[in-house]
Coordinates of C-alpha atoms in Angstrom, one line a residue:
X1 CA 106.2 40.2 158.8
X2 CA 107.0 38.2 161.7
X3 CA 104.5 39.7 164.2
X4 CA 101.6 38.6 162.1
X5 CA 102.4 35.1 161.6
X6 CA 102.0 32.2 164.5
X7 CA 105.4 31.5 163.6
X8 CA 108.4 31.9 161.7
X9 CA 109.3 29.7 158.5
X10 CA 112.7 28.9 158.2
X11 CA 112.4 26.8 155.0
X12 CA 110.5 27.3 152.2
X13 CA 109.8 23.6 152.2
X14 CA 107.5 24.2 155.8
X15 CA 104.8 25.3 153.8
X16 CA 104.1 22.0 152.3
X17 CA 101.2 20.2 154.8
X18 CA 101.4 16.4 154.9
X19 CA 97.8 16.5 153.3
X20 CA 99.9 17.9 150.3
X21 CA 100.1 15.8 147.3
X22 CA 103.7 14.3 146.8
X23 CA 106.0 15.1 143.3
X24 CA 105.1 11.6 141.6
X25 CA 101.7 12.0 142.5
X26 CA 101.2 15.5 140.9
X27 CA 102.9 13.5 137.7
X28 CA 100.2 10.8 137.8
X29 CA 97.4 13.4 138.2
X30 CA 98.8 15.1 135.2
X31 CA 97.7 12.1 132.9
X32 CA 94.1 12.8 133.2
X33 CA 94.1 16.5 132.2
X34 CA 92.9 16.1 128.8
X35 CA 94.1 19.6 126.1
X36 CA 91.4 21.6 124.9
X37 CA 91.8 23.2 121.1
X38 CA 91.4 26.5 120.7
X39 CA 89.1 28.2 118.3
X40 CA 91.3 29.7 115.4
X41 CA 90.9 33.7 116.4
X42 CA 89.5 35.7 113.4
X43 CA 91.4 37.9 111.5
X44 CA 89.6 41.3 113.7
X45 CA 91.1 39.5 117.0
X46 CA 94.7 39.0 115.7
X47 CA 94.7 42.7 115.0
X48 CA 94.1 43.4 118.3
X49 CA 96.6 41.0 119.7
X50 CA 98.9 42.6 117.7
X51 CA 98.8 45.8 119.5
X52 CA 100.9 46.5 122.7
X53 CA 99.3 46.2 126.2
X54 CA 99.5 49.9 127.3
X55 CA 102.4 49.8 130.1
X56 CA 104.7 48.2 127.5
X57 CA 104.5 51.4 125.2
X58 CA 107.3 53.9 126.3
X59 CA 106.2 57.7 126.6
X60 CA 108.8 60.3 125.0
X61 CA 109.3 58.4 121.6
X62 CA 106.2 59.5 119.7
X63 CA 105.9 62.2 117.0
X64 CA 103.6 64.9 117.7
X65 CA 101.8 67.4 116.0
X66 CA 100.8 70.9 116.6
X67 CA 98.5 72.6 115.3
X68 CA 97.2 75.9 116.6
X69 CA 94.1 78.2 115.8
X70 CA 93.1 81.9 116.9
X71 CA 94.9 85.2 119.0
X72 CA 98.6 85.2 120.1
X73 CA 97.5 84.3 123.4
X74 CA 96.4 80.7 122.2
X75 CA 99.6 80.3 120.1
X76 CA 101.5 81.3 123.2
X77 CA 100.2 78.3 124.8
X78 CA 101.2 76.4 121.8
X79 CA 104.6 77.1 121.7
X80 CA 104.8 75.9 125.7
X81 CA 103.3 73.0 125.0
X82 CA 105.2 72.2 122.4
X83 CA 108.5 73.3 124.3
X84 CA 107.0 70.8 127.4
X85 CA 106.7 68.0 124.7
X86 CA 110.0 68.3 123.1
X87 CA 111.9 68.8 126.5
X88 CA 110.3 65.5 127.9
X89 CA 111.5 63.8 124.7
X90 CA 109.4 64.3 122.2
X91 CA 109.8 65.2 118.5
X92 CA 107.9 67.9 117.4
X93 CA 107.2 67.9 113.8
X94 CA 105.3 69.8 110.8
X95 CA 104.4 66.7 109.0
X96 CA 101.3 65.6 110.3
X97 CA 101.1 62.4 108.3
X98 CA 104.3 61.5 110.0
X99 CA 102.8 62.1 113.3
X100 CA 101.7 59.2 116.5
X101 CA 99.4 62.0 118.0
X102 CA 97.8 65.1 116.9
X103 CA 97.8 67.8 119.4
X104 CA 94.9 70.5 118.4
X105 CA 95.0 74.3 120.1
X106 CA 91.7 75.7 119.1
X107 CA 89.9 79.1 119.5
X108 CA 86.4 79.8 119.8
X109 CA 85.7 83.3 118.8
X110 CA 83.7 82.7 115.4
X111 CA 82.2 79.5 113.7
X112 CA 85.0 79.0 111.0
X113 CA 87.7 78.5 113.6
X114 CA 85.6 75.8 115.3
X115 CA 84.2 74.0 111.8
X116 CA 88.2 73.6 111.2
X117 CA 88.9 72.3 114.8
X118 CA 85.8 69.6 114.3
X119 CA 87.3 68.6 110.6
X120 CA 91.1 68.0 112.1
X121 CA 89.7 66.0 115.0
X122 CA 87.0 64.0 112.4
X123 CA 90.7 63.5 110.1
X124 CA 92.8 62.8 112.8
X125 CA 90.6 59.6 113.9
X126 CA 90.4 58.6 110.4
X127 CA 93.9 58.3 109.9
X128 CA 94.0 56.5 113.4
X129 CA 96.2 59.3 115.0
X130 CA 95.9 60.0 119.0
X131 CA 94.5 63.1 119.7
X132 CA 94.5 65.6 122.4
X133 CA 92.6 68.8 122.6
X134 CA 93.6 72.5 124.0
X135 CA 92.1 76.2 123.3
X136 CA 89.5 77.8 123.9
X137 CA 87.0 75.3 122.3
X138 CA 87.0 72.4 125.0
X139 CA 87.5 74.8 127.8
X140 CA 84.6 76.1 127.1
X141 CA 82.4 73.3 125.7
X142 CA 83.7 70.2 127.2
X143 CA 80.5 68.1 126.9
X144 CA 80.1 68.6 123.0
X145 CA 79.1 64.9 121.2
X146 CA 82.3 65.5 119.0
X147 CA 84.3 65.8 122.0
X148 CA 83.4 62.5 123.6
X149 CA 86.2 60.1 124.6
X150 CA 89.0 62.8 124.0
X151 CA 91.5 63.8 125.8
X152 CA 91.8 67.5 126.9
X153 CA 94.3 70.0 128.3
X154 CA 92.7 73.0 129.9
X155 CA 93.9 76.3 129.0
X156 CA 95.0 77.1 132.2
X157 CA 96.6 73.2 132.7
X158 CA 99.1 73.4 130.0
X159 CA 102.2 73.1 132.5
X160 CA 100.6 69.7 132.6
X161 CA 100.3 68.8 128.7
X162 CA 103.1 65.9 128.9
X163 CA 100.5 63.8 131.7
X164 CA 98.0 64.4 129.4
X165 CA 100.0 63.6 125.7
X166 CA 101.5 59.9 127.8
X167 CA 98.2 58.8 129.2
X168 CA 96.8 59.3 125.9
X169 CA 99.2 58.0 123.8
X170 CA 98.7 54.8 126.5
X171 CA 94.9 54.3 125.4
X172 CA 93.4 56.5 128.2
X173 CA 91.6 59.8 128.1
X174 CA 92.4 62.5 130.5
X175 CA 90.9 65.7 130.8
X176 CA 92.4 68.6 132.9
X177 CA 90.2 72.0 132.7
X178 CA 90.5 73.2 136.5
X179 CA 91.7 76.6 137.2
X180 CA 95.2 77.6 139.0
X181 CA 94.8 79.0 142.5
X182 CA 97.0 80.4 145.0
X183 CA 95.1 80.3 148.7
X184 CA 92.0 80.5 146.8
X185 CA 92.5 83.5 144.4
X186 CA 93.0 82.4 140.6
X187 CA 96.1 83.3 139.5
X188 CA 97.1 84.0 135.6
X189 CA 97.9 80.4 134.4
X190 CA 100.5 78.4 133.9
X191 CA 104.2 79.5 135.2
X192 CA 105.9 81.5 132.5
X193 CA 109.3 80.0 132.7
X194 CA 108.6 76.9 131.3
X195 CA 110.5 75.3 128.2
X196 CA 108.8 77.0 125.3
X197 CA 109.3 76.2 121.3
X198 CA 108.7 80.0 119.6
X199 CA 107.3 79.3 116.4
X200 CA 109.7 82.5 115.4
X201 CA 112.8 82.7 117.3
X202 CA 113.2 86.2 117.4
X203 CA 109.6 86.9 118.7
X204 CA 108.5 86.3 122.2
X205 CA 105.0 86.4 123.1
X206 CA 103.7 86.9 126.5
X207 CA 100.6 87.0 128.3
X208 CA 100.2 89.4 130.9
X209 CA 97.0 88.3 132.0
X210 CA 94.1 86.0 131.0
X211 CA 90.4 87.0 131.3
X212 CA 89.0 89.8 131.5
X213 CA 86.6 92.2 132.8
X214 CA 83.8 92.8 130.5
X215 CA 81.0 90.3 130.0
X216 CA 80.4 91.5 126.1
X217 CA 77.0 89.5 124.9
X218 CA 78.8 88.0 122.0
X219 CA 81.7 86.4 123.5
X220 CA 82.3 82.4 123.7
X221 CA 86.4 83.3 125.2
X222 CA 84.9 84.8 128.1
X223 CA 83.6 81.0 128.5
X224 CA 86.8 79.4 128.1
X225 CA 89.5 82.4 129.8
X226 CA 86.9 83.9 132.5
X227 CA 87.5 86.5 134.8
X228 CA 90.8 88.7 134.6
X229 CA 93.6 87.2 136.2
X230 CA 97.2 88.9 136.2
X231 CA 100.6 87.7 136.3
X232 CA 102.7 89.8 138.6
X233 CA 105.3 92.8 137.5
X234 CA 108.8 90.8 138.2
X235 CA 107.2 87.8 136.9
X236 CA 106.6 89.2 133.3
X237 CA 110.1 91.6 133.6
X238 CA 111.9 88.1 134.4
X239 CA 110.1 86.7 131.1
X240 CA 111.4 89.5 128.9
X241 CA 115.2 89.6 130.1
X242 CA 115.6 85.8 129.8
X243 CA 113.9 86.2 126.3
X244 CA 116.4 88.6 125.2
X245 CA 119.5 86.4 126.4
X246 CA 118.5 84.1 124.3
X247 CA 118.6 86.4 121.3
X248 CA 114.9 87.5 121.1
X249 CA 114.8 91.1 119.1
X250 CA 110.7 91.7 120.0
X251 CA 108.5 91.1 122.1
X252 CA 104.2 91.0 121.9
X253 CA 102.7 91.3 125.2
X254 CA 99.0 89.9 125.0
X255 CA 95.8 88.9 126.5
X256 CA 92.1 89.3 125.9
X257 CA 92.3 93.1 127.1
X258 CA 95.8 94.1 127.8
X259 CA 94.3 97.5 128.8
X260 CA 92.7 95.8 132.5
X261 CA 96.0 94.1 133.6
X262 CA 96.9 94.2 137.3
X263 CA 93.2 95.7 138.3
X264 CA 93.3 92.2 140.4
X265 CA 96.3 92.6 142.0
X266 CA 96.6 96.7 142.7
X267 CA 98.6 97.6 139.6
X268 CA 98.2 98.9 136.2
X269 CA 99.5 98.5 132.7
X270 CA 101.4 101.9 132.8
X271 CA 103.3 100.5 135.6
X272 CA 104.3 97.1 133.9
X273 CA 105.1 98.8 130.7
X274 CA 107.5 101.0 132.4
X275 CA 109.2 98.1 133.6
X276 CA 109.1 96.5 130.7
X277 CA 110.6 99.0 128.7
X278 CA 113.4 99.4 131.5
X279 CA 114.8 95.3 130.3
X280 CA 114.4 96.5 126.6
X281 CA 117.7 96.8 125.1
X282 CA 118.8 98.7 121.9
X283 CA 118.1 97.5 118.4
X284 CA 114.4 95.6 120.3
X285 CA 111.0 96.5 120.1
X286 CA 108.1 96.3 122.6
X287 CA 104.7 96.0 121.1
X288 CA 101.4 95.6 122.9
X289 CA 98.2 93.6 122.1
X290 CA 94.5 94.5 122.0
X291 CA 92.9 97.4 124.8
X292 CA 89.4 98.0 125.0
X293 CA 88.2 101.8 125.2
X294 CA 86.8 101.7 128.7
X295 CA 90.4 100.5 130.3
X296 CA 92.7 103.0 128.7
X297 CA 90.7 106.0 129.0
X298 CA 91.9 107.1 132.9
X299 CA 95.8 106.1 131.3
X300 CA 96.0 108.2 128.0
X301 CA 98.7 110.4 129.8
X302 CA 100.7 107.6 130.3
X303 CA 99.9 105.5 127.4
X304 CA 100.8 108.6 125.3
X305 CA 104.5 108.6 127.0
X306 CA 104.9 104.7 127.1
X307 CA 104.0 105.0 123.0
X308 CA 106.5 107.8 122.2
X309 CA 109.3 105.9 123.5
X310 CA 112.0 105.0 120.9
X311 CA 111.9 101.2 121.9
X312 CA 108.1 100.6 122.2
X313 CA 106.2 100.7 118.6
X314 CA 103.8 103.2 118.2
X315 CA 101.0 101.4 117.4
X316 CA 97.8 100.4 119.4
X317 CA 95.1 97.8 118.8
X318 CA 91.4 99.1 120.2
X319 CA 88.5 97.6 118.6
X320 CA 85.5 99.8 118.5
X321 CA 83.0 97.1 116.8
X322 CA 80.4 99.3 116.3
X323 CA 79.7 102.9 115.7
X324 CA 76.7 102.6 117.2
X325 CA 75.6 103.6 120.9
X326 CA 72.8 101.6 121.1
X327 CA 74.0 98.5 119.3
X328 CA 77.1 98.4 121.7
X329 CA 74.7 98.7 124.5
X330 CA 73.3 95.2 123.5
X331 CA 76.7 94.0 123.1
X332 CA 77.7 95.1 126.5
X333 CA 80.7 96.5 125.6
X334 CA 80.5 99.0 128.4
X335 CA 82.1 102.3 126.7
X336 CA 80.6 104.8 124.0
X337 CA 81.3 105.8 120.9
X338 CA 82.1 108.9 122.5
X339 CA 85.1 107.3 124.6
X340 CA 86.7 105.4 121.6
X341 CA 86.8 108.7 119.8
X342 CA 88.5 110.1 122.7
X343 CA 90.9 107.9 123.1
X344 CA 92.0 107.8 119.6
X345 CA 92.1 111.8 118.9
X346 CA 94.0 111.6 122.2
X347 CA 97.0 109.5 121.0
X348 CA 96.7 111.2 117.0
X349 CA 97.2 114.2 118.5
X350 CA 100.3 113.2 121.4
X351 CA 101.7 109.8 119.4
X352 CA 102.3 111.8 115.7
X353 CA 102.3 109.0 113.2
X354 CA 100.6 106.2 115.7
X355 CA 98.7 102.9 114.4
X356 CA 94.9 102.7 115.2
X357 CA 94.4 99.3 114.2
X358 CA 90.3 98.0 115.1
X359 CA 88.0 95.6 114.7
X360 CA 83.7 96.2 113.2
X361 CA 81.5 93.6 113.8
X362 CA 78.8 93.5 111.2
X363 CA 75.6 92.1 111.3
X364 CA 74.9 92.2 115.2
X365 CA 71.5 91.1 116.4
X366 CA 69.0 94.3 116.0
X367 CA 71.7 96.0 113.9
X368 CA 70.0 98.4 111.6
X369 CA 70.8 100.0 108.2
X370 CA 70.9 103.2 110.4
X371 CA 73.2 101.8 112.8
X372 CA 75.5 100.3 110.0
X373 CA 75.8 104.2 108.4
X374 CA 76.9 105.1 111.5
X375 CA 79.9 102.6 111.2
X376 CA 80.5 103.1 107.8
X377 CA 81.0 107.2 108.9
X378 CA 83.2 106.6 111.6
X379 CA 85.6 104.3 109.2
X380 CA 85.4 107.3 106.8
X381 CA 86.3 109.4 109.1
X382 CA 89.2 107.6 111.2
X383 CA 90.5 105.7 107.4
X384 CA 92.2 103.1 110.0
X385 CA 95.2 101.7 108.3
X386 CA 94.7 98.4 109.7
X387 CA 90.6 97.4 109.7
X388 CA 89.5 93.9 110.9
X389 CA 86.1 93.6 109.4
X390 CA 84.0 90.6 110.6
X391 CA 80.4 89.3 109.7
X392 CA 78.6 88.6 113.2
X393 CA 78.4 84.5 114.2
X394 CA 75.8 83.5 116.7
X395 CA 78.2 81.0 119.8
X396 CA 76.5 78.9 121.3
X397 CA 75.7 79.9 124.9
X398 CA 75.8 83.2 124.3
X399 CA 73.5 86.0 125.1
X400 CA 74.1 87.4 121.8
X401 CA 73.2 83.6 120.1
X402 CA 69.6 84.2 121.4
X403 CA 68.5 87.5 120.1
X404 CA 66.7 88.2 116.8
X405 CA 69.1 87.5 114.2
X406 CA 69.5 89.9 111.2
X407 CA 69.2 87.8 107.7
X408 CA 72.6 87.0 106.4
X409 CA 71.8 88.7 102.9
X410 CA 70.5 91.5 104.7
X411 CA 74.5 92.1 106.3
X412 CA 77.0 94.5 103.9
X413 CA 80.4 94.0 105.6
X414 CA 81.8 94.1 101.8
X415 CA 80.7 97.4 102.2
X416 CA 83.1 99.1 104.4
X417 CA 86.0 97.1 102.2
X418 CA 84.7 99.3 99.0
X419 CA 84.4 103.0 101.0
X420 CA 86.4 105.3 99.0
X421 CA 88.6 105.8 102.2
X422 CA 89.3 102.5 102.4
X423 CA 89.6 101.0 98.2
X424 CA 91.9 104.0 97.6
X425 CA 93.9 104.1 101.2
X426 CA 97.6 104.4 100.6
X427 CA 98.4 105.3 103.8
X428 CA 102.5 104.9 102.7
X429 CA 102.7 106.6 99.8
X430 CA 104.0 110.1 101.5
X431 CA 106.8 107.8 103.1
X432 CA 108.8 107.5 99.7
X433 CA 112.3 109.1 99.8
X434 CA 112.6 108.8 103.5
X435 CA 115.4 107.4 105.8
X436 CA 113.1 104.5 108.2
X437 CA 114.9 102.6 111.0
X438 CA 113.2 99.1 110.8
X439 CA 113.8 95.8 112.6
X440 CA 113.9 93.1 110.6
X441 CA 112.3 89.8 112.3
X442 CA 110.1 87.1 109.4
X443 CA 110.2 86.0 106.0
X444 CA 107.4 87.0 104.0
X445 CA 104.8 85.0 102.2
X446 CA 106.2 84.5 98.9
X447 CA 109.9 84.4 100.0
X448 CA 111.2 87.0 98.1
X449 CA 111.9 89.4 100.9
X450 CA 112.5 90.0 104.5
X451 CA 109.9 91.7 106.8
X452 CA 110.9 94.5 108.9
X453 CA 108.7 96.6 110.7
X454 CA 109.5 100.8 111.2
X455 CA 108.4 102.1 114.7
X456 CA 104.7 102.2 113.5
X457 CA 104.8 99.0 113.0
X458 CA 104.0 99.2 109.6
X459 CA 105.3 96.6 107.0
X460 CA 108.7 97.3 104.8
X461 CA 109.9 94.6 102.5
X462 CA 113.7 94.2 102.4
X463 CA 116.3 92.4 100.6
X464 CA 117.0 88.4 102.0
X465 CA 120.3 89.3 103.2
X466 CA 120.9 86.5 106.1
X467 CA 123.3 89.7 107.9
X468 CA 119.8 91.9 108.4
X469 CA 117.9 89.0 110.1
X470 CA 116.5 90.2 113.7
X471 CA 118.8 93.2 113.5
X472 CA 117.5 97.2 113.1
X473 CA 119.1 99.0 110.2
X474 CA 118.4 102.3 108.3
X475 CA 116.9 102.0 105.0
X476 CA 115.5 104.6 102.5
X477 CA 112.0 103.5 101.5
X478 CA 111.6 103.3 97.4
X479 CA 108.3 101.8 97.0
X480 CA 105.0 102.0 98.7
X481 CA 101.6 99.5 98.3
X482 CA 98.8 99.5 99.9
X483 CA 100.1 97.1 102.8
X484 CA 103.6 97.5 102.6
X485 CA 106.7 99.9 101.7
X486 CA 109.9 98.5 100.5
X487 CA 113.5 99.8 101.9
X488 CA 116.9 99.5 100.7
X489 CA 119.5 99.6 103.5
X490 CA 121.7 102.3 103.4
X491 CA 125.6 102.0 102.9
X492 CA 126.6 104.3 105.6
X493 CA 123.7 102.8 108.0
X494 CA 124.8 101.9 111.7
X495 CA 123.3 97.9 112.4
X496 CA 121.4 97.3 115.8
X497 CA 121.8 94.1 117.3
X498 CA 119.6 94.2 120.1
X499 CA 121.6 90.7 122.0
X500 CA 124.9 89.4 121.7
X501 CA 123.4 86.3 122.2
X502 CA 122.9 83.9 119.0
X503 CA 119.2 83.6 118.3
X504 CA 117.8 79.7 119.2
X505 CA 117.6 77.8 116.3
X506 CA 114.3 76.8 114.8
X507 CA 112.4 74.1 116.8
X508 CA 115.1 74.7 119.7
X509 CA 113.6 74.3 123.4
X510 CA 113.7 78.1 125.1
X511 CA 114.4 78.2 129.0
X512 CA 115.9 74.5 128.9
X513 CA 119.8 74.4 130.5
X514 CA 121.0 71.5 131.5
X515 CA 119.8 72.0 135.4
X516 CA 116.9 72.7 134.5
X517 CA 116.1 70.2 132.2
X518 CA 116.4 67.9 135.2
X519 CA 114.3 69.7 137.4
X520 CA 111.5 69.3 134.3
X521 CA 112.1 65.6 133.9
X522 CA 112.1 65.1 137.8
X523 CA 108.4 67.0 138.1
X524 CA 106.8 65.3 135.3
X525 CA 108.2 61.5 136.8
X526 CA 106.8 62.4 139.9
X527 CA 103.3 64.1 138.1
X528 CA 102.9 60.9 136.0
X529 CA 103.6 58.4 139.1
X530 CA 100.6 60.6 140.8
X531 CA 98.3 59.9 138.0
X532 CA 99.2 56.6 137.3
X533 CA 98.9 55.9 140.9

């Protein structure tokens, strides 16, 4: 600028001094520089001249991979960041040999999920793939050896996985594990209307609220989730209409304890689901997640009524863990044997026909064979239809990791599998003859049939007609396993389509019009100028 110079050039040929040396002398100077030969570069040095200097690769082109461990709330978080990815440009894809980066969503509840997370990571720099890391296992541990020099996304920082996926893909490694605040008070996560990919079209998961309450002596989530944060009312009531419009038949609401929701913000989960069940059309289903025992208890009235309503299944996740007082004492799990019972005789008696699903922990630190008979008679008792039986793992960190451990041979989980209640339970076999409205939303396993689900969301098998995907239909039920029923649609049955909307295609982006597409790529231009700045 003008005002910081003595004065102003008005020819580039002012700058040259009279000291300066003239054009045919620079050419006589230039006969004394002598050329120096360069070592011939080994072949390890070509390879890495070979690669391109990070600001000439461009972000948006890769192929990523997705691979996601543990609850529906973690694969919730999946599906936006894979939605994120693929609305920024990239291609998502199921062929992880294929893949330029390997994006890996983990959980950390028990040992096995973890040992699989390590092995990915350990193949993923074998077969020299980028990787970035998300869940509940970096959250929590970030400064693990095997994490070193990785890049990860915090599970409350996945509106900001494409940041992490380009600087990462550039050579760098970024880590983002803060929480999301509002004037100081953490708020649920991410926003919920961001692009999402749902790994089934017709199913919509969403998280009410992350965290929780309870500080069970066991727990490595409560590590990576923390305290109970909750996503307000319209916020979640605005998730589930747009989900519909774009031809969503169900919905899952989850978190780590759906029962707590809105005990942060002056609500409750009586009040939501009421909501809720106001934007559920006909011919969709509303089904919620897990509730501990201590949060439901002062809402069976409520619960009862939300659970007898035609449009909301009648089925209920609580997990008990033990049946023993003083073993869920030193697990911190803040309710009695006493309250579960309670709240399940409670909805058996006003839900007729209700799903108990719950979970037994076996082998718990101080566990005895007395305490064990104890669970083994309330699963007589109850015969849940839907049992989640797990052997006890020690996380590290944990209280529960640093109390006297009971001897692995010593723990008889197989047992409860081989209770006469459970070995012969065939809780459908009553159901044969009868006239079942299902909704019909997956594929099963083997391909042979469709999977529909009757309003206790118990399994039926139907034929693969393409017309009876994500539509309710009548069918008479002419076979009964011990998991499933199968159903023939009836001739004179009236079809349910719960939108008018075509379902999005596999792999398609949710939430993504054209406006808002450009309101995405304008954010994350302006987020990845701010980093790279």
């Amino acid at each position: 600028m003008p005002a910081a110079c003595e004065s102003v050039l008005e020819d580039i040929e002012d700058i040259v001094s009279a000291q300066d040396l003239k054009p045919h002398e620079r050419r006589s100077v230039r006969r004394n520089v002598f050329p120096k030969v360069r070592k011939r570069s080994s072949h390890k040095d070509i390879q890495a001249d070979d690669d391109p200097p990070s600001d000439s690769i461009i972000p948006g082109a890769q192929k990523i991979w997705i691979r996601t461990w543990g609850c529906s709330h973690n694969n919730s978080d999946g599906e936006y960041m894979a939605g994120q990815l693929a609305a920024y440009g990239y291609k998502i894809t199921e062929n992880s040999a294929e893949a330029d980066l390997w994006l890996l969503n983990s959980c950390t509840v028990k040992n096995p999920a973890e040992d699989h997370f390590r092995n990915s990571i350990k193949k993923a720099q074998e077969g020299n793939k980028k990787v970035v890391l998300a869940g509940c296992v970096p959250q929590a541990q970030p400064r693990q050896d095997y994490l070193k020099g990785l890049s990860i996304i915090g599970v409350q920082q996945i509106d900001r996985v494409v940041e992490v996926v380009e600087e990462t893909i550039k050579g760098h490694s970024v880590r983002l594990l803060g929480q999301k605040k509002d004037n100081g008070k953490r708020l649920g996560g991410a926003r919920l209307d961001l692009p999402k990919i749902r790994k089934n079209p017709l199913i919509e998961i969403i998280s009410i609220n992350t965290g929780c309450l309870n500080a069970c002596t066991y727990c490595k989530t409560k590590h990576a989730r923390g305290d109970l944060a909750s996503y307000p009312i319209e916020e979640l009531v605005d998730r589930a209409k747009q989900s519909f419009q774009e031809g969503v038949c169900e919905i899952w609401l989850t978190s780590e304890d759906t029962g707590a929701y809105g005990r942060d913000i002056g609500t409750d989960l009586p009040t939501l689901l009421w909501k809720l069940v106001e934007a559920v059309p006909e011919g969709a289903m509303l089904r919620l997640g897990m509730t501990n025992p201590p949060y439901i208890l002062e809402h069976l009235e409520e619960m009862a009524k939300i659970l007898n309503h035609p449009r909301v299944y009648a089925f209920l996740h609580i997990p008990v863990q033990s049946a023993s007082d003083s073993v869920l004492m030193d697990m911190k799990r803040e309710y009695c044997v006493a309250d579960f019972k309670q709240v399940v005789d409670f909805l058996k008696e006003k839900v007729p026909g209700i799903t108990i699903a719950t979970d037994i922990i076996c082998g718990f630190p101080g566990e005895t064979d007395e305490d064990f008979q104890e669970t083994m008679k309330l699963v007589e008792q109850y015969r849940f239809p839907s049992l989640f039986i797990n052997q006890f793992y020690p996380r590290p960190g944990t209280p529960a990791a640093k109390m006297h451990q009971v001897p692995a041979a010593v723990v008889r989980y197989t047992d409860l599998w081989v209770l006469p209640s459970q070995a012969s339970l065939s809780p459908f076999i009553f159901q044969v003859g009868e006239r079942q409205r299902v909704l019909v939303t997956e594929e099963s396993f083997d391909s042979n049939y469709y999977v529909a689900h009757n309003r206790f969301y118990e399994q039926v098998l139907v034929p693969k007609d393409p017309l009876l995907m994500g539509k309710m239909v009548e069918v008479n039920i002419y076979e009964a396993g011990k998991h499933f029923m199968k159903g023939q649609p009836e001739s004179d049955a009236r079809v349910y389509t719960a939108s008018i909307t075509r379902p999005l295609a596999k792999g398609e982006v949710s939430g993504l019009t054209e406006v808002s597409k450009r309101h995405f790529l304008l954010y994350y231009t302006s987020k990845t100028a701010t980093v790279q700045a």
